XYZ file of C-alpha atoms in Angstrom:
172
model
C 70.934 119.121 140.270
C 70.153 116.520 142.740
C 72.087 113.247 143.710
C 69.356 111.279 141.987
C 69.983 113.286 138.680
C 73.768 112.676 138.855
C 73.135 108.895 139.529
C 70.773 108.865 136.495
C 73.492 110.504 134.351
C 76.200 108.109 135.431
C 73.853 105.029 134.809
C 72.821 106.472 131.387
C 76.519 106.955 130.420
C 77.292 103.297 131.523
C 74.289 101.738 129.907
C 74.720 103.647 126.566
C 78.428 102.848 126.397
C 77.878 99.261 127.262
C 75.321 99.161 124.376
C 77.878 100.844 122.011
C 80.493 98.273 122.826
C 78.091 95.440 122.256
C 76.911 96.936 118.896
C 80.503 97.429 117.830
C 81.419 93.931 118.717
C 78.382 92.646 116.606
C 78.826 94.807 113.583
C 82.661 95.175 113.739
C 85.270 97.938 114.149
C 84.553 99.521 110.824
C 81.563 101.008 112.512
C 83.678 103.875 113.643
C 86.543 103.764 111.173
C 87.332 106.742 109.035
C 86.068 105.406 105.712
C 83.656 107.533 103.929
C 81.212 110.505 103.979
C 78.548 107.970 104.903
C 80.495 106.511 107.745
C 81.177 110.173 108.908
C 77.470 110.880 108.913
C 76.756 107.743 110.864
C 79.339 108.629 113.538
C 77.781 112.124 113.896
C 74.337 110.485 114.248
C 75.610 108.141 116.805
C 77.196 110.980 118.702
C 73.872 112.900 118.552
C 71.980 109.902 119.843
C 74.301 109.336 122.709
C 74.104 113.005 123.791
C 70.333 112.950 123.654
C 70.085 109.801 125.743
C 72.549 110.986 128.345
C 71.288 114.520 128.669
C 67.534 114.095 128.110
C 65.564 112.213 130.650
C 62.692 111.707 128.111
C 64.788 109.156 126.147
C 65.095 105.597 127.517
C 68.121 103.411 127.251
C 66.127 100.880 125.316
C 64.953 103.447 122.837
C 68.520 104.717 122.549
C 69.795 101.185 122.029
C 67.294 100.538 119.255
C 68.137 103.736 117.494
C 71.828 103.061 117.699
C 71.372 99.479 116.435
C 69.397 100.839 113.434
C 71.977 103.500 112.602
C 74.875 100.972 112.741
C 72.834 98.306 111.041
C 72.026 100.712 108.204
C 75.734 101.602 107.955
C 76.687 97.971 107.732
C 74.126 97.334 104.988
C 75.304 100.411 103.106
C 78.997 99.151 103.276
C 77.875 95.814 102.021
C 76.007 97.409 99.062
C 79.015 99.601 98.242
C 81.234 96.424 98.274
C 78.943 94.264 96.192
C 77.332 96.723 93.680
C 79.403 98.899 91.359
C 76.608 101.353 90.450
C 75.848 101.868 94.235
C 79.491 102.395 94.867
C 79.826 104.879 92.020
C 76.760 106.860 93.184
C 77.588 107.067 96.888
C 81.287 107.078 97.314
C 83.987 109.540 96.269
C 86.676 108.127 93.962
C 90.247 108.731 94.998
C 91.936 111.558 93.219
C 95.604 111.955 92.139
C 96.784 115.451 93.319
C 100.470 115.094 92.426
C 102.001 112.929 89.681
C 105.495 112.219 88.893
C 106.885 115.126 90.820
C 104.423 117.713 89.567
C 101.655 119.266 91.633
C 98.304 119.133 89.807
C 96.852 122.407 90.814
C 93.544 122.013 89.162
C 92.906 118.736 91.108
C 94.154 120.340 94.310
C 91.506 122.996 93.890
C 88.737 120.398 92.965
C 89.564 118.377 96.138
C 89.753 121.587 98.216
C 93.316 120.826 99.365
C 95.860 123.683 99.691
C 99.419 123.351 98.459
C 100.698 123.863 102.007
C 98.604 121.048 103.154
C 100.075 118.861 100.393
C 103.633 119.858 101.260
C 102.884 119.068 104.788
C 101.839 115.528 103.866
C 105.024 115.163 101.748
C 107.108 116.073 104.751
C 105.214 113.574 106.931
C 106.078 110.945 104.291
C 109.809 111.985 104.478
C 109.950 113.137 100.941
C 113.183 115.046 100.309
C 112.490 116.292 96.780
C 109.422 116.547 94.566
C 111.273 114.297 91.973
C 110.941 111.343 94.474
C 107.198 111.664 94.435
C 105.516 109.106 91.994
C 101.946 109.894 93.163
C 99.988 111.669 95.862
C 96.350 110.425 96.309
C 93.604 112.270 98.035
C 91.683 109.159 99.282
C 87.907 108.842 99.513
C 88.227 109.165 103.382
C 89.962 112.500 103.186
C 93.348 111.067 103.934
C 96.387 111.657 101.743
C 98.610 108.845 100.440
C 102.145 109.441 99.261
C 103.769 106.974 96.956
C 107.446 107.840 96.539
C 110.891 106.374 96.004
C 114.299 107.763 95.132
C 114.837 105.106 92.363
C 113.136 105.284 89.061
C 110.568 102.539 90.011
C 107.112 102.828 88.385
C 103.869 102.691 90.432
C 102.421 99.222 90.537
C 99.191 99.600 88.514
C 97.122 97.720 91.074
C 97.801 100.569 93.607
C 95.796 102.917 91.206
C 93.031 100.593 90.109
C 90.250 102.664 91.878
C 91.867 106.069 91.460
C 90.792 108.732 89.114
C 93.691 108.713 86.575
C 91.811 110.490 83.903
C 94.228 112.840 81.871
C 97.386 111.127 83.282
C 99.817 108.814 81.621
C 99.662 105.836 84.009
């Protein structure tokens, strides 16, 4: 590798990262947030384009910037459609799933979400749960995160917290 090659790599990295920062400022931070499977795919595509631009001298910074803008623009359009169109949302996003309800682990739902009981228990420890009876609901979010709703009093879960959650077969 020559000094010229090294300089080209450094200039490519600086150029493409500057482009990413500008695109992120234009389209917003949600561009790289952990939100949905589509966002994940977009992030992987962006990473692939970045690697191609930096490591392959056949790709120009301009071409890479256009591709990145197209990917992130499509992601933004997709997010807008998911927010504004219920059919689009139903087809292209996962509905959050309850995997524990009123202190009881819902093993069939754990299996359907591909979550192990030990992973669930680890999330309960993270949420500072002392006893299963404190758990009102554990939700496997559409992003892959796990949310724990718990209290040591006998308060019910606010129904609005579960408005988009699959509560089929539960007494909510």
